[in-house]
mmCIF file of C-alpha atoms in Angstrom:
data_model
loop_
_atom_site.group_PDB
_atom_site.id
_atom_site.type_symbol
_atom_site.label_atom_id
_atom_site.label_comp_id
_atom_site.label_asym_id
_atom_site.label_seq_id
_atom_site.Cartn_x
_atom_site.Cartn_y
_atom_site.Cartn_z
ATOM 1 C CA UNK A 1 0.155 -0.010 -0.067
ATOM 2 C CA UNK A 2 1.162 3.593 -0.639
ATOM 3 C CA UNK A 3 2.980 5.211 2.310
ATOM 4 C CA UNK A 4 0.700 8.190 3.610
ATOM 5 C CA UNK A 5 4.335 10.430 3.639
ATOM 6 C CA UNK A 6 7.544 10.768 2.374
ATOM 7 C CA UNK A 7 9.443 7.717 3.690
ATOM 8 C CA UNK A 8 11.973 9.746 5.279
ATOM 9 C CA UNK A 9 9.470 11.573 8.103
ATOM 10 C CA UNK A 10 8.624 7.713 8.941
ATOM 11 C CA UNK A 11 9.916 6.457 11.750
ATOM 12 C CA UNK A 12 10.124 2.602 11.697
ATOM 13 C CA UNK A 13 9.794 2.948 8.246
ATOM 14 C CA UNK A 14 6.886 -0.008 7.111
ATOM 15 C CA UNK A 15 8.289 -2.785 4.725
ATOM 16 C CA UNK A 16 8.285 -2.105 1.476
ATOM 17 C CA UNK A 17 6.316 -4.631 -0.830
ATOM 18 C CA UNK A 18 4.825 -2.495 -3.423
ATOM 19 C CA UNK A 19 6.313 -0.202 -5.504
ATOM 20 C CA UNK A 20 4.129 3.766 -4.645
ATOM 21 C CA UNK A 21 4.612 7.126 -5.917
ATOM 22 C CA UNK A 22 4.709 10.093 -2.893
ATOM 23 C CA UNK A 23 3.783 14.293 -4.329
ATOM 24 C CA UNK A 24 4.362 16.594 -2.347
ATOM 25 C CA UNK A 25 1.574 19.331 -1.090
ATOM 26 C CA UNK A 26 1.639 22.475 -4.540
ATOM 27 C CA UNK A 27 1.005 25.883 -4.067
ATOM 28 C CA UNK A 28 -2.397 26.688 -3.584
ATOM 29 C CA UNK A 29 -2.336 28.615 -7.178
ATOM 30 C CA UNK A 30 -1.305 25.547 -9.238
ATOM 31 C CA UNK A 31 -4.697 24.645 -10.598
ATOM 32 C CA UNK A 32 -6.781 27.047 -9.236
ATOM 33 C CA UNK A 33 -8.791 29.277 -11.917
ATOM 34 C CA UNK A 34 -9.031 32.256 -9.668
ATOM 35 C CA UNK A 35 -5.258 32.816 -9.697
ATOM 36 C CA UNK A 36 -3.786 34.844 -12.216
ATOM 37 C CA UNK A 37 -0.801 33.133 -11.799
ATOM 38 C CA UNK A 38 -2.297 29.894 -13.006
ATOM 39 C CA UNK A 39 0.112 29.832 -16.110
ATOM 40 C CA UNK A 40 2.855 30.834 -15.223
ATOM 41 C CA UNK A 41 5.880 27.835 -16.935
ATOM 42 C CA UNK A 42 7.358 25.534 -14.371
ATOM 43 C CA UNK A 43 10.937 23.648 -14.403
ATOM 44 C CA UNK A 44 11.700 20.446 -13.661
ATOM 45 C CA UNK A 45 14.651 18.030 -12.964
ATOM 46 C CA UNK A 46 14.651 14.195 -12.309
ATOM 47 C CA UNK A 47 17.575 11.671 -11.455
ATOM 48 C CA UNK A 48 17.628 8.639 -9.680
ATOM 49 C CA UNK A 49 19.191 6.813 -6.778
ATOM 50 C CA UNK A 50 20.027 3.011 -7.142
ATOM 51 C CA UNK A 51 19.916 0.504 -10.305
ATOM 52 C CA UNK A 52 18.209 -2.193 -7.680
ATOM 53 C CA UNK A 53 17.275 -2.051 -3.877
ATOM 54 C CA UNK A 54 15.211 -0.356 -4.044
ATOM 55 C CA UNK A 55 14.911 2.052 -7.301
ATOM 56 C CA UNK A 56 13.728 5.997 -6.576
ATOM 57 C CA UNK A 57 13.457 8.132 -9.047
ATOM 58 C CA UNK A 58 12.714 11.794 -8.247
ATOM 59 C CA UNK A 59 11.000 14.791 -9.954
ATOM 60 C CA UNK A 60 12.281 18.463 -8.278
ATOM 61 C CA UNK A 61 9.940 21.002 -9.606
ATOM 62 C CA UNK A 62 9.302 24.950 -9.209
ATOM 63 C CA UNK A 63 8.339 27.700 -11.055
ATOM 64 C CA UNK A 64 11.191 29.605 -13.847
ATOM 65 C CA UNK A 65 10.943 32.767 -11.634
ATOM 66 C CA UNK A 66 12.093 30.874 -8.987
ATOM 67 C CA UNK A 67 15.062 29.473 -10.487
ATOM 68 C CA UNK A 68 17.860 32.708 -9.263
ATOM 69 C CA UNK A 69 16.662 31.598 -5.746
ATOM 70 C CA UNK A 70 17.250 27.808 -6.547
ATOM 71 C CA UNK A 71 20.513 28.112 -7.050
ATOM 72 C CA UNK A 72 21.680 29.536 -4.134
ATOM 73 C CA UNK A 73 20.149 26.703 -1.687
ATOM 74 C CA UNK A 74 23.311 24.630 -2.476
ATOM 75 C CA UNK A 75 22.018 21.584 -4.685
ATOM 76 C CA UNK A 76 23.881 18.974 -6.394
ATOM 77 C CA UNK A 77 24.898 16.036 -7.387
ATOM 78 C CA UNK A 78 24.334 13.651 -4.247
ATOM 79 C CA UNK A 79 26.911 11.465 -4.596
ATOM 80 C CA UNK A 80 29.674 14.360 -4.234
ATOM 81 C CA UNK A 81 28.004 15.507 -0.817
ATOM 82 C CA UNK A 82 28.158 14.218 2.252
ATOM 83 C CA UNK A 83 25.378 12.441 4.326
ATOM 84 C CA UNK A 84 25.036 15.000 6.699
ATOM 85 C CA UNK A 85 24.585 17.547 3.916
ATOM 86 C CA UNK A 86 22.473 15.437 1.690
ATOM 87 C CA UNK A 87 19.918 15.479 5.088
ATOM 88 C CA UNK A 88 20.402 18.955 5.732
ATOM 89 C CA UNK A 89 19.379 19.681 1.745
ATOM 90 C CA UNK A 90 16.429 17.705 1.948
ATOM 91 C CA UNK A 91 14.879 19.196 4.847
ATOM 92 C CA UNK A 92 15.147 22.587 3.618
ATOM 93 C CA UNK A 93 12.855 21.773 0.287
ATOM 94 C CA UNK A 94 9.813 21.775 2.941
ATOM 95 C CA UNK A 95 11.129 25.302 3.700
ATOM 96 C CA UNK A 96 11.467 26.766 0.274
ATOM 97 C CA UNK A 97 8.143 27.546 -1.042
ATOM 98 C CA UNK A 98 7.034 27.015 -4.231
ATOM 99 C CA UNK A 99 9.546 24.393 -4.620
ATOM 100 C CA UNK A 100 8.023 20.857 -4.965
ATOM 101 C CA UNK A 101 9.153 17.438 -5.694
ATOM 102 C CA UNK A 102 7.421 13.389 -6.659
ATOM 103 C CA UNK A 103 9.105 10.624 -5.800
ATOM 104 C CA UNK A 104 8.363 7.036 -6.883
ATOM 105 C CA UNK A 105 9.783 4.163 -5.362
ATOM 106 C CA UNK A 106 10.208 1.098 -6.978
ATOM 107 C CA UNK A 107 10.220 -2.674 -5.048
ATOM 108 C CA UNK A 108 12.941 -4.811 -5.213
ATOM 109 C CA UNK A 109 10.078 -7.319 -5.583
ATOM 110 C CA UNK A 110 8.291 -5.323 -8.377
ATOM 111 C CA UNK A 111 11.556 -4.762 -10.090
ATOM 112 C CA UNK A 112 12.502 -8.613 -9.907
ATOM 113 C CA UNK A 113 8.140 -9.796 -11.122
ATOM 114 C CA UNK A 114 8.974 -7.587 -13.984
ATOM 115 C CA UNK A 115 12.473 -8.530 -15.087
ATOM 116 C CA UNK A 116 11.739 -12.764 -14.440
ATOM 117 C CA UNK A 117 8.053 -12.553 -16.412
ATOM 118 C CA UNK A 118 8.002 -14.853 -19.713
ATOM 119 C CA UNK A 119 8.338 -11.384 -21.817
ATOM 120 C CA UNK A 120 10.777 -9.480 -19.227
ATOM 121 C CA UNK A 121 10.077 -5.796 -18.627
ATOM 122 C CA UNK A 122 13.988 -4.626 -18.326
ATOM 123 C CA UNK A 123 15.639 -2.326 -15.564
ATOM 124 C CA UNK A 124 15.977 0.302 -18.221
ATOM 125 C CA UNK A 125 11.888 0.310 -19.689
ATOM 126 C CA UNK A 126 11.337 0.654 -15.847
ATOM 127 C CA UNK A 127 13.160 3.303 -15.095
ATOM 128 C CA UNK A 128 12.197 4.867 -18.447
ATOM 129 C CA UNK A 129 7.869 3.781 -16.985
ATOM 130 C CA UNK A 130 9.164 5.905 -14.033
ATOM 131 C CA UNK A 131 10.615 8.770 -15.545
ATOM 132 C CA UNK A 132 7.403 9.303 -17.503
ATOM 133 C CA UNK A 133 5.058 8.658 -14.920
ATOM 134 C CA UNK A 134 6.314 11.640 -12.724
ATOM 135 C CA UNK A 135 6.296 14.420 -15.760
ATOM 136 C CA UNK A 136 2.487 12.897 -16.005
ATOM 137 C CA UNK A 137 1.306 13.016 -12.460
ATOM 138 C CA UNK A 138 2.298 16.711 -12.408
ATOM 139 C CA UNK A 139 0.945 17.503 -15.509
ATOM 140 C CA UNK A 140 -2.599 15.936 -14.626
ATOM 141 C CA UNK A 141 -1.745 17.938 -11.112
ATOM 142 C CA UNK A 142 -1.738 21.036 -12.980
ATOM 143 C CA UNK A 143 1.692 22.104 -12.706
ATOM 144 C CA UNK A 144 2.621 23.827 -16.233
ATOM 145 C CA UNK A 145 5.905 22.158 -16.913
ATOM 146 C CA UNK A 146 7.898 23.959 -19.560
ATOM 147 C CA UNK A 147 10.927 22.665 -19.028
ATOM 148 C CA UNK A 148 12.711 19.595 -18.161
ATOM 149 C CA UNK A 149 16.190 18.711 -17.349
ATOM 150 C CA UNK A 150 16.699 14.704 -16.998
ATOM 151 C CA UNK A 151 19.671 12.745 -16.173
ATOM 152 C CA UNK A 152 21.222 10.568 -19.074
ATOM 153 C CA UNK A 153 19.447 7.185 -19.070
ATOM 154 C CA UNK A 154 21.460 5.112 -21.940
ATOM 155 C CA UNK A 155 21.524 7.514 -24.881
ATOM 156 C CA UNK A 156 20.712 10.758 -24.131
ATOM 157 C CA UNK A 157 19.895 11.878 -27.899
ATOM 158 C CA UNK A 158 17.245 8.911 -28.400
ATOM 159 C CA UNK A 159 15.682 9.359 -24.661
ATOM 160 C CA UNK A 160 15.643 13.260 -25.313
ATOM 161 C CA UNK A 161 13.499 12.461 -28.908
ATOM 162 C CA UNK A 162 10.865 10.309 -27.361
ATOM 163 C CA UNK A 163 10.529 12.450 -24.576
ATOM 164 C CA UNK A 164 9.910 15.015 -26.836
ATOM 165 C CA UNK A 165 7.554 13.235 -28.764
ATOM 166 C CA UNK A 166 5.062 11.840 -25.344
ATOM 167 C CA UNK A 167 5.194 15.701 -24.329
ATOM 168 C CA UNK A 168 5.290 17.959 -27.022
ATOM 169 C CA UNK A 169 4.747 21.249 -25.148
ATOM 170 C CA UNK A 170 8.006 20.344 -22.749
ATOM 171 C CA UNK A 171 11.337 21.497 -23.970
ATOM 172 C CA UNK A 172 13.710 18.730 -23.212
ATOM 173 C CA UNK A 173 16.904 18.398 -22.309
ATOM 174 C CA UNK A 174 18.908 15.244 -21.260
ATOM 175 C CA UNK A 175 22.199 14.592 -20.793
ATOM 176 C CA UNK A 176 25.037 12.779 -18.497
ATOM 177 C CA UNK A 177 25.488 14.396 -15.273
ATOM 178 C CA UNK A 178 22.884 16.693 -15.413
ATOM 179 C CA UNK A 179 22.726 16.682 -11.643
ATOM 180 C CA UNK A 180 25.616 18.343 -11.455
ATOM 181 C CA UNK A 181 25.107 20.714 -14.470
ATOM 182 C CA UNK A 182 21.228 22.132 -12.638
ATOM 183 C CA UNK A 183 20.612 22.736 -9.900
ATOM 184 C CA UNK A 184 17.068 21.516 -10.536
ATOM 185 C CA UNK A 185 17.837 17.918 -11.375
ATOM 186 C CA UNK A 186 20.343 18.208 -8.344
ATOM 187 C CA UNK A 187 17.205 18.695 -5.906
ATOM 188 C CA UNK A 188 15.614 15.718 -7.378
ATOM 189 C CA UNK A 189 18.913 13.553 -6.479
ATOM 190 C CA UNK A 190 19.005 14.768 -3.110
ATOM 191 C CA UNK A 191 15.108 13.411 -2.684
ATOM 192 C CA UNK A 192 15.919 10.097 -4.190
ATOM 193 C CA UNK A 193 19.126 9.599 -2.656
ATOM 194 C CA UNK A 194 17.929 10.561 0.919
ATOM 195 C CA UNK A 195 14.997 8.560 0.243
ATOM 196 C CA UNK A 196 16.450 5.366 -0.790
ATOM 197 C CA UNK A 197 19.408 5.860 1.968
ATOM 198 C CA UNK A 198 16.687 5.450 4.569
ATOM 199 C CA UNK A 199 15.280 2.110 3.106
ATOM 200 C CA UNK A 200 18.453 0.667 2.530
ATOM 201 C CA UNK A 201 19.695 1.352 5.791
ATOM 202 C CA UNK A 202 16.638 1.009 8.239
ATOM 203 C CA UNK A 203 15.187 -1.963 6.141
ATOM 204 C CA UNK A 204 12.195 -4.075 8.040
ATOM 205 C CA UNK A 205 12.000 -7.630 5.909
ATOM 206 C CA UNK A 206 8.219 -8.412 6.253
ATOM 207 C CA UNK A 207 8.937 -11.841 7.299
ATOM 208 C CA UNK A 208 10.241 -9.891 10.801
ATOM 209 C CA UNK A 209 6.424 -7.938 11.085
ATOM 210 C CA UNK A 210 5.095 -9.411 14.227
ATOM 211 C CA UNK A 211 1.480 -11.076 13.790
ATOM 212 C CA UNK A 212 -0.520 -7.892 14.545
ATOM 213 C CA UNK A 213 1.280 -6.176 11.947
ATOM 214 C CA UNK A 214 3.706 -3.642 14.171
ATOM 215 C CA UNK A 215 6.962 -2.665 13.334
ATOM 216 C CA UNK A 216 9.670 -3.866 15.348
ATOM 217 C CA UNK A 217 11.575 -1.680 17.073
ATOM 218 C CA UNK A 218 15.360 -1.700 17.429
ATOM 219 C CA UNK A 219 16.356 -2.288 20.637
ATOM 220 C CA UNK A 220 19.479 -0.257 22.356
ATOM 221 C CA UNK A 221 22.075 -1.954 22.043
ATOM 222 C CA UNK A 222 21.334 -4.271 18.555
ATOM 223 C CA UNK A 223 23.946 -3.818 16.221
ATOM 224 C CA UNK A 224 23.083 -2.596 13.453
ATOM 225 C CA UNK A 225 22.622 -4.287 10.015
ATOM 226 C CA UNK A 226 25.547 -3.830 7.705
ATOM 227 C CA UNK A 227 24.264 -4.005 4.171
ATOM 228 C CA UNK A 228 26.474 -1.800 2.093
ATOM 229 C CA UNK A 229 25.515 0.759 -0.266
ATOM 230 C CA UNK A 230 23.661 -1.917 -2.701
ATOM 231 C CA UNK A 231 26.113 -1.916 -5.466
ATOM 232 C CA UNK A 232 28.444 -4.839 -6.301
ATOM 233 C CA UNK A 233 31.792 -2.860 -5.946
ATOM 234 C CA UNK A 234 31.131 -2.389 -2.362
ATOM 235 C CA UNK A 235 32.973 -4.761 0.092
ATOM 236 C CA UNK A 236 29.969 -4.566 2.722
ATOM 237 C CA UNK A 237 27.444 -5.374 0.012
ATOM 238 C CA UNK A 238 29.264 -8.302 -0.987
ATOM 239 C CA UNK A 239 29.385 -9.882 2.673
ATOM 240 C CA UNK A 240 25.890 -8.886 2.599
ATOM 241 C CA UNK A 241 25.319 -11.094 -0.132
ATOM 242 C CA UNK A 242 27.612 -13.761 0.915
ATOM 243 C CA UNK A 243 26.325 -14.338 4.518
ATOM 244 C CA UNK A 244 22.648 -13.486 4.044
ATOM 245 C CA UNK A 245 21.836 -16.294 1.233
ATOM 246 C CA UNK A 246 20.043 -19.471 2.267
ATOM 247 C CA UNK A 247 20.758 -21.995 0.127
ATOM 248 C CA UNK A 248 17.271 -22.978 -0.519
ATOM 249 C CA UNK A 249 15.000 -19.794 -0.167
ATOM 250 C CA UNK A 250 17.269 -17.484 -1.568
ATOM 251 C CA UNK A 251 17.233 -13.629 0.102
ATOM 252 C CA UNK A 252 14.512 -11.918 1.931
ATOM 253 C CA UNK A 253 12.700 -8.994 -0.080
ATOM 254 C CA UNK A 254 15.486 -6.374 0.028
ATOM 255 C CA UNK A 255 17.064 -8.480 -3.104
ATOM 256 C CA UNK A 256 16.120 -8.709 -6.093
ATOM 257 C CA UNK A 257 16.826 -12.159 -7.290
ATOM 258 C CA UNK A 258 16.913 -10.156 -11.381
ATOM 259 C CA UNK A 259 20.237 -9.097 -10.258
ATOM 260 C CA UNK A 260 23.397 -10.970 -12.459
ATOM 261 C CA UNK A 261 25.487 -10.510 -8.677
ATOM 262 C CA UNK A 262 22.536 -12.913 -6.978
ATOM 263 C CA UNK A 263 21.928 -15.112 -9.697
ATOM 264 C CA UNK A 264 25.794 -16.316 -10.056
ATOM 265 C CA UNK A 265 25.663 -16.283 -5.883
ATOM 266 C CA UNK A 266 22.961 -18.657 -6.000
ATOM 267 C CA UNK A 267 23.902 -20.800 -8.767
ATOM 268 C CA UNK A 268 27.364 -21.439 -6.593
ATOM 269 C CA UNK A 269 25.939 -21.514 -3.272
ATOM 270 C CA UNK A 270 22.132 -22.322 -3.611
ATOM 271 C CA UNK A 271 20.700 -25.979 -3.776
ATOM 272 C CA UNK A 272 19.230 -27.330 -6.983
ATOM 273 C CA UNK A 273 15.726 -27.834 -7.017
ATOM 274 C CA UNK A 274 13.558 -29.751 -9.458
ATOM 275 C CA UNK A 275 9.733 -28.704 -10.169
ATOM 276 C CA UNK A 276 7.686 -31.181 -10.642
ATOM 277 C CA UNK A 277 6.284 -29.214 -14.033
ATOM 278 C CA UNK A 278 9.597 -30.112 -15.430
ATOM 279 C CA UNK A 279 9.125 -33.976 -14.845
ATOM 280 C CA UNK A 280 5.658 -33.400 -16.413
ATOM 281 C CA UNK A 281 7.112 -32.115 -19.044
ATOM 282 C CA UNK A 282 9.218 -35.236 -19.804
ATOM 283 C CA UNK A 283 6.640 -37.480 -18.772
ATOM 284 C CA UNK A 284 3.961 -35.783 -21.508
ATOM 285 C CA UNK A 285 6.566 -35.323 -24.064
ATOM 286 C CA UNK A 286 7.441 -39.169 -23.991
ATOM 287 C CA UNK A 287 3.105 -39.991 -24.207
ATOM 288 C CA UNK A 288 2.503 -37.941 -26.849
ATOM 289 C CA UNK A 289 5.644 -38.041 -28.913
ATOM 290 C CA UNK A 290 8.468 -35.728 -29.122
ATOM 291 C CA UNK A 291 9.261 -33.569 -31.591
ATOM 292 C CA UNK A 292 12.280 -34.269 -33.098
ATOM 293 C CA UNK A 293 13.676 -31.154 -34.117
ATOM 294 C CA UNK A 294 13.487 -29.178 -30.467
ATOM 295 C CA UNK A 295 12.724 -32.057 -27.610
ATOM 296 C CA UNK A 296 8.880 -30.542 -27.482
ATOM 297 C CA UNK A 297 5.905 -32.311 -27.952
ATOM 298 C CA UNK A 298 4.700 -32.736 -31.156
ATOM 299 C CA UNK A 299 0.931 -31.838 -29.898
ATOM 300 C CA UNK A 300 1.924 -29.142 -28.216
ATOM 301 C CA UNK A 301 4.058 -27.976 -31.104
ATOM 302 C CA UNK A 302 0.683 -28.142 -33.264
ATOM 303 C CA UNK A 303 -1.185 -26.536 -31.166
ATOM 304 C CA UNK A 304 1.377 -23.389 -30.706
ATOM 305 C CA UNK A 305 1.968 -23.776 -26.998
ATOM 306 C CA UNK A 306 5.347 -25.111 -24.818
ATOM 307 C CA UNK A 307 4.551 -25.881 -21.508
ATOM 308 C CA UNK A 308 2.207 -27.716 -19.710
ATOM 309 C CA UNK A 309 0.613 -24.968 -17.828
ATOM 310 C CA UNK A 310 -0.530 -23.798 -21.489
ATOM 311 C CA UNK A 311 -2.487 -26.992 -21.879
#
């Protein structure tokens, strides 16, 4: 279920089982027909944090007239700032009206479900959908977006052309390092990074929630779980993945099973499972008569099916 408020304000953070989008409050003038500035143009910046557990996309947006003030706040590429500075900048967002934001948090479970479908939806496509969704939501809420700056996702020219085709009334600038070139993207970078960090460092596994639905509170003196940054090059993340692997059940909800790093570990340390459906297909193949070309039963080939489940 969607969280009622931004997760950075929740303590403890509820388990993240579903993807959701959060919107900050808009100024009263937006979408109000009795205001003289209802058609004022706005600028938007979009950036992401994390390519997995979870992935957070954020959009920061403000009136074009607010640009000079925005330049003085100190937003920048979140990776170039300390955790304390990022937190202070995030807290300053609500103090700088009319700077607004939205964030879409993709849960590890949803990412894996999409990537492991029969027709996979890769991570880039899910990221593109999140970006398009953030822009669409702002327009639907009455924000008159005229300029949008996006940190590059793959080849910048192609992505910029696609966004322009979808939203022809908006002027797009898509480029690498946009979070350090444009302050509005830097603001989005801060929002995405702080949101994701709170999930990673204060993660609550759904399996650990009490039967009454209450979230366990860490006791004083409990050793914090060191999960690292979530990137495969991080030694702490490597240790967490190796020590947290159950050879039969894999990992808890924080780790997405579609991650190549996880697939390698599970192949090496996991127990191989034989599914009943695998045996059923073999049995049915011998009963119906196997297709000499590809091992499928002839009747399956004639019907255009690939497995017992489709029969």
